[in-house]
mmCIF file of C-alpha atoms in Angstrom:
data_model
loop_
_atom_site.group_PDB
_atom_site.id
_atom_site.type_symbol
_atom_site.label_atom_id
_atom_site.label_comp_id
_atom_site.label_asym_id
_atom_site.label_seq_id
_atom_site.Cartn_x
_atom_site.Cartn_y
_atom_site.Cartn_z
ATOM 1 C CA MET B 1 25.948 54.483 -14.969
ATOM 2 C CA ALA B 2 25.534 50.776 -14.533
ATOM 3 C CA ALA B 3 23.573 48.995 -11.673
ATOM 4 C CA ALA B 4 25.337 46.479 -9.495
ATOM 5 C CA GLN B 5 23.352 43.808 -10.641
ATOM 6 C CA GLY B 6 23.750 40.393 -8.995
ATOM 7 C CA ARG B 7 21.647 37.585 -6.981
ATOM 8 C CA LEU B 8 22.078 35.952 -4.078
ATOM 9 C CA SER B 9 24.993 33.485 -4.887
ATOM 10 C CA ASP B 10 24.604 29.540 -4.825
ATOM 11 C CA GLY B 11 21.830 28.229 -3.134
ATOM 12 C CA ALA B 12 20.275 29.734 -0.221
ATOM 13 C CA ASP B 13 19.905 33.227 -0.619
ATOM 14 C CA GLY B 14 23.669 34.069 0.147
ATOM 15 C CA MET B 15 24.104 31.256 2.800
ATOM 16 C CA ASP B 16 27.420 29.650 3.053
ATOM 17 C CA ASP B 17 25.573 26.354 3.666
ATOM 18 C CA SER B 18 22.491 24.833 5.910
ATOM 19 C CA LYS B 19 24.611 24.097 8.777
ATOM 20 C CA GLU B 20 25.301 27.749 9.295
ATOM 21 C CA GLY B 21 21.815 28.819 9.038
ATOM 22 C CA ASP B 22 20.633 26.217 11.422
ATOM 23 C CA ARG B 23 22.844 27.691 14.213
ATOM 24 C CA ASN B 24 20.498 31.023 14.057
ATOM 25 C CA GLY B 25 17.326 28.711 14.013
ATOM 26 C CA SER B 26 16.311 29.354 10.517
ATOM 27 C CA SER B 27 17.854 28.993 6.975
ATOM 28 C CA THR B 28 16.144 32.269 6.110
ATOM 29 C CA PRO B 29 18.646 35.181 5.759
ATOM 30 C CA PRO B 30 17.459 37.984 8.267
ATOM 31 C CA VAL B 31 16.131 41.681 7.100
ATOM 32 C CA PRO B 32 18.972 43.692 7.675
ATOM 33 C CA PHE B 33 21.046 41.232 5.382
ATOM 34 C CA ARG B 34 18.764 41.098 3.001
ATOM 35 C CA ALA B 35 18.214 44.773 3.075
ATOM 36 C CA ALA B 36 22.307 45.308 2.887
ATOM 37 C CA VAL B 37 22.220 42.882 -0.131
ATOM 38 C CA ASP B 38 19.245 44.688 -1.938
ATOM 39 C CA ALA B 39 21.358 47.932 -1.638
ATOM 40 C CA LEU B 40 24.541 46.355 -2.968
ATOM 41 C CA ARG B 41 22.288 45.374 -6.042
ATOM 42 C CA ALA B 42 20.749 48.472 -6.639
ATOM 43 C CA ALA B 43 23.903 50.794 -6.365
ATOM 44 C CA ARG B 44 24.677 53.080 -9.388
ATOM 45 C CA LEU B 45 28.325 52.757 -10.288
ATOM 46 C CA ARG B 46 30.798 54.331 -12.844
ATOM 47 C CA PRO B 47 30.326 52.804 -16.413
ATOM 48 C CA GLN B 48 34.096 51.826 -16.592
ATOM 49 C CA ILE B 49 33.389 49.274 -13.347
ATOM 50 C CA GLU B 50 31.544 46.193 -14.221
ATOM 51 C CA VAL B 51 30.251 44.444 -11.178
ATOM 52 C CA GLU B 52 28.559 40.991 -10.840
ATOM 53 C CA ALA B 53 27.770 38.621 -8.254
ATOM 54 C CA THR B 54 29.899 35.575 -7.194
ATOM 55 C CA ARG B 55 30.026 32.709 -5.300
ATOM 56 C CA PRO B 56 30.836 33.799 -1.615
ATOM 57 C CA PRO B 57 33.466 32.119 0.897
ATOM 58 C CA GLN B 58 32.535 29.397 2.729
ATOM 59 C CA ARG B 59 32.174 29.461 6.636
ATOM 60 C CA LEU B 60 33.429 32.848 7.487
ATOM 61 C CA ALA B 61 30.001 33.621 8.654
ATOM 62 C CA PRO B 62 26.464 32.624 8.628
ATOM 63 C CA PHE B 63 25.434 34.891 5.882
ATOM 64 C CA ALA B 64 27.603 36.203 2.988
ATOM 65 C CA TYR B 65 27.128 37.705 -0.236
ATOM 66 C CA ALA B 66 30.043 38.378 -2.835
ATOM 67 C CA LEU B 67 30.510 40.573 -5.794
ATOM 68 C CA GLU B 68 33.499 40.743 -8.392
ATOM 69 C CA ALA B 69 34.689 43.967 -10.278
ATOM 70 C CA THR B 70 36.586 44.576 -13.091
ATOM 71 C CA VAL B 71 37.882 48.102 -14.191
ATOM 72 C CA VAL B 72 37.302 48.062 -17.989
ATOM 73 C CA ASP B 73 38.800 50.559 -20.681
ATOM 74 C CA GLY B 74 37.584 49.634 -24.092
ATOM 75 C CA ASP B 75 38.785 45.931 -24.321
ATOM 76 C CA GLN B 76 41.202 46.226 -21.861
ATOM 77 C CA ASP B 77 41.025 45.313 -17.996
ATOM 78 C CA LEU B 78 43.038 47.797 -15.931
ATOM 79 C CA ALA B 79 42.360 46.376 -12.170
ATOM 80 C CA ASP B 80 39.809 43.888 -10.847
ATOM 81 C CA GLY B 81 38.718 43.146 -7.016
ATOM 82 C CA ARG B 82 36.532 41.158 -4.895
ATOM 83 C CA LEU B 83 34.274 42.631 -2.330
ATOM 84 C CA VAL B 84 32.643 40.268 0.427
ATOM 85 C CA LEU B 85 29.749 41.121 2.670
ATOM 86 C CA LEU B 86 29.516 39.303 5.846
ATOM 87 C CA HIS B 87 26.899 38.795 8.171
ATOM 88 C CA ASP B 88 26.652 37.274 11.764
ATOM 89 C CA PRO B 89 23.273 37.992 13.740
ATOM 90 C CA ASP B 90 24.811 37.208 17.064
ATOM 91 C CA GLY B 91 27.930 39.941 16.135
ATOM 92 C CA HIS B 92 31.349 39.201 16.359
ATOM 93 C CA ASP B 93 33.998 39.914 19.028
ATOM 94 C CA ALA B 94 36.631 40.647 16.646
ATOM 95 C CA TRP B 95 34.294 42.683 14.333
ATOM 96 C CA ARG B 96 32.914 44.689 16.749
ATOM 97 C CA GLY B 97 29.689 44.499 14.990
ATOM 98 C CA THR B 98 27.301 42.135 12.740
ATOM 99 C CA PHE B 99 28.618 43.154 9.763
ATOM 100 C CA ARG B 100 32.072 43.121 7.792
ATOM 101 C CA LEU B 101 33.402 43.975 4.577
ATOM 102 C CA VAL B 102 36.022 42.003 3.133
ATOM 103 C CA THR B 103 38.121 42.928 0.027
ATOM 104 C CA LEU B 104 40.612 41.984 -2.427
ATOM 105 C CA VAL B 105 42.122 44.642 -5.027
ATOM 106 C CA ARG B 106 44.690 43.938 -7.798
ATOM 107 C CA ALA B 107 46.342 46.118 -10.583
ATOM 108 C CA GLU B 108 49.425 45.660 -12.367
ATOM 109 C CA LEU B 109 52.066 48.623 -12.021
ATOM 110 C CA GLU B 110 54.892 50.564 -14.008
ATOM 111 C CA PRO B 111 57.903 48.993 -12.589
ATOM 112 C CA GLU B 112 59.235 52.358 -11.092
ATOM 113 C CA MET B 113 56.135 52.976 -9.212
ATOM 114 C CA ALA B 114 56.493 49.552 -7.651
ATOM 115 C CA ALA B 115 60.092 50.328 -6.549
ATOM 116 C CA ASP B 116 58.539 53.479 -4.658
ATOM 117 C CA PRO B 117 59.082 52.393 -0.902
ATOM 118 C CA LEU B 118 56.180 54.730 0.162
ATOM 119 C CA LEU B 119 53.722 52.975 -2.217
ATOM 120 C CA PRO B 120 52.045 50.405 0.586
ATOM 121 C CA ASP B 121 51.382 53.378 2.658
ATOM 122 C CA VAL B 122 49.961 55.249 -0.373
ATOM 123 C CA CYS B 123 47.605 52.818 -1.109
ATOM 124 C CA TRP B 124 46.527 52.010 2.089
ATOM 125 C CA SER B 125 45.406 55.591 2.848
ATOM 126 C CA TRP B 126 43.372 55.195 -1.068
ATOM 127 C CA LEU B 127 41.660 52.742 0.885
ATOM 128 C CA THR B 128 40.404 54.572 3.998
ATOM 129 C CA GLY B 129 40.411 57.993 2.213
ATOM 130 C CA ALA B 130 37.580 56.451 -0.327
ATOM 131 C CA LEU B 131 35.481 55.827 2.906
ATOM 132 C CA GLN B 132 36.211 59.088 4.464
ATOM 133 C CA THR B 133 35.374 61.124 1.116
ATOM 134 C CA ARG B 134 31.874 59.484 1.283
ATOM 135 C CA GLY B 135 31.555 60.650 5.135
ATOM 136 C CA LEU B 136 31.393 56.698 5.860
ATOM 137 C CA SER B 137 31.878 55.679 9.564
ATOM 138 C CA TYR B 138 33.500 52.232 10.052
ATOM 139 C CA GLY B 139 35.848 50.441 12.464
ATOM 140 C CA GLU B 140 38.578 47.935 13.119
ATOM 141 C CA PRO B 141 40.149 48.348 9.756
ATOM 142 C CA SER B 142 42.752 45.963 8.931
ATOM 143 C CA GLY B 143 44.447 44.506 6.031
ATOM 144 C CA THR B 144 47.698 44.233 3.663
ATOM 145 C CA VAL B 145 49.504 45.899 0.654
ATOM 146 C CA THR B 146 51.642 43.445 -1.060
ATOM 147 C CA ARG B 147 53.563 44.335 -4.300
ATOM 148 C CA ALA B 148 55.432 41.589 -6.577
ATOM 149 C CA SER B 149 57.348 41.881 -9.571
ATOM 150 C CA SER B 150 58.009 39.140 -12.445
ATOM 151 C CA HIS B 151 61.045 38.538 -14.221
ATOM 152 C CA TYR B 152 61.247 36.103 -17.215
ATOM 153 C CA PHE B 153 64.043 33.949 -18.237
ATOM 154 C CA GLY B 154 64.692 31.387 -20.931
ATOM 155 C CA GLY B 155 61.871 30.781 -23.253
ATOM 156 C CA LEU B 156 59.928 33.514 -21.669
ATOM 157 C CA SER B 157 62.730 36.179 -21.830
ATOM 158 C CA ASP B 158 60.950 38.136 -24.489
ATOM 159 C CA ARG B 159 58.330 39.268 -21.933
ATOM 160 C CA PRO B 160 58.665 42.512 -20.188
ATOM 161 C CA ALA B 161 59.201 42.259 -16.397
ATOM 162 C CA ALA B 162 55.482 43.117 -14.734
ATOM 163 C CA SER B 163 54.782 44.406 -11.053
ATOM 164 C CA GLN B 164 51.431 44.213 -9.449
ATOM 165 C CA ILE B 165 49.913 45.740 -6.348
ATOM 166 C CA GLU B 166 47.380 43.876 -4.223
ATOM 167 C CA ILE B 167 45.100 45.310 -1.442
ATOM 168 C CA ARG B 168 43.726 42.850 0.988
ATOM 169 C CA ALA B 169 41.545 44.259 3.503
ATOM 170 C CA SER B 170 38.469 44.318 5.922
ATOM 171 C CA TRP B 171 36.430 46.836 7.951
ATOM 172 C CA THR B 172 33.269 47.085 10.061
ATOM 173 C CA PRO B 173 30.546 49.397 8.443
ATOM 174 C CA ARG B 174 28.814 51.231 10.924
ATOM 175 C CA GLU B 175 25.134 50.359 11.064
ATOM 176 C CA GLY B 176 21.816 52.600 10.649
ATOM 177 C CA LEU B 177 18.218 52.381 10.950
ATOM 178 C CA GLY B 178 17.554 48.767 11.497
ATOM 179 C CA GLY B 179 21.019 47.832 12.120
ATOM 180 C CA VAL B 180 21.498 48.037 8.296
ATOM 181 C CA PRO B 181 24.843 49.512 7.086
ATOM 182 C CA ASP B 182 24.835 51.991 3.896
ATOM 183 C CA THR B 183 26.392 49.049 1.919
ATOM 184 C CA ALA B 184 25.636 50.987 -1.252
ATOM 185 C CA ALA B 185 27.987 54.041 -0.304
ATOM 186 C CA HIS B 186 30.612 51.445 0.813
ATOM 187 C CA LEU B 187 30.384 49.540 -2.449
ATOM 188 C CA ALA B 188 30.786 53.289 -4.112
ATOM 189 C CA SER B 189 33.902 53.861 -2.241
ATOM 190 C CA TRP B 190 35.164 50.645 -2.976
ATOM 191 C CA CYS B 191 34.739 51.400 -6.640
ATOM 192 C CA ASP B 192 36.383 54.554 -6.183
ATOM 193 C CA LEU B 193 39.414 52.759 -4.713
ATOM 194 C CA LEU B 194 39.527 50.323 -7.592
ATOM 195 C CA ALA B 195 39.476 53.257 -10.125
ATOM 196 C CA GLN B 196 42.160 54.928 -8.512
ATOM 197 C CA VAL B 197 44.427 51.766 -8.407
ATOM 198 C CA ALA B 198 43.303 51.434 -12.316
ATOM 199 C CA GLY B 199 44.467 54.854 -12.854
ATOM 200 C CA LEU B 200 41.132 56.219 -13.995
ATOM 201 C CA PRO B 201 40.794 59.918 -13.579
ATOM 202 C CA PRO B 202 38.786 61.469 -10.523
ATOM 203 C CA ALA B 203 34.764 60.871 -11.066
ATOM 204 C CA GLY B 204 33.765 64.095 -10.209
ATOM 205 C CA PRO B 205 34.872 67.798 -10.072
ATOM 206 C CA GLY B 206 35.600 67.497 -6.441
ATOM 207 C CA ASP B 207 37.814 64.865 -6.666
ATOM 208 C CA ALA B 208 40.740 66.628 -8.456
ATOM 209 C CA SER B 209 43.006 66.138 -5.848
ATOM 210 C CA VAL B 210 43.174 62.615 -5.601
ATOM 211 C CA VAL B 211 46.381 60.934 -6.863
ATOM 212 C CA THR B 212 45.947 57.840 -8.935
ATOM 213 C CA LEU B 213 48.466 55.168 -10.560
ATOM 214 C CA PRO B 214 49.290 55.543 -14.235
ATOM 215 C CA GLN B 215 47.772 53.300 -16.131
ATOM 216 C CA ARG B 216 50.035 50.013 -16.849
ATOM 217 C CA ARG B 217 52.338 49.994 -19.945
ATOM 218 C CA ASP B 218 50.365 46.987 -21.649
ATOM 219 C CA PRO B 219 47.065 46.086 -19.993
ATOM 220 C CA GLN B 220 45.781 42.899 -20.542
ATOM 221 C CA SER B 221 43.381 42.364 -23.422
ATOM 222 C CA ARG B 222 39.924 40.859 -22.423
#
């Protein structure tokens, strides 16, 4: 299994910018944030999921760290996503905590699957179910599930119609000892969601009841 290798992105150890750091009197990330990031970097993940650090979004929180992931089958990309860890030592009223996880997950679908009216509800349940299956405590979940279809005409008419599902979500991970959430477990649950959306089989014998999307008809070549 591959480790979620990465580094604190772009400059000041995961800082969005120096002005945000000065708000807390120092540009040095606090110990809980460093511990949370270290856990993300050390997490052991399914070999089909390639994870790397990327530049975090700007000004969403005093401290941020971001990962990008791709679900790979041979030379084909089946799904991709982005997971961002935000930290505000002063807390955030909307988060009801000092940490927040924000995600985007995308995959292509069979057109008939995309037409299922229950698909958005099912996809949202995959997210919450992935967290619950690993026994994770979290709060203030919110998000959207969007499906889109593309049909091609004229000079592009030889392309088959394409459909895509997109999950955008955020939640507050409950903090443990030292005010540090179990970010490695949250990353693993997020990868479980990616695997489901990509149509991979369950990772373990206890996951046989999990329903996954069928792999798309013509995955994108790498």
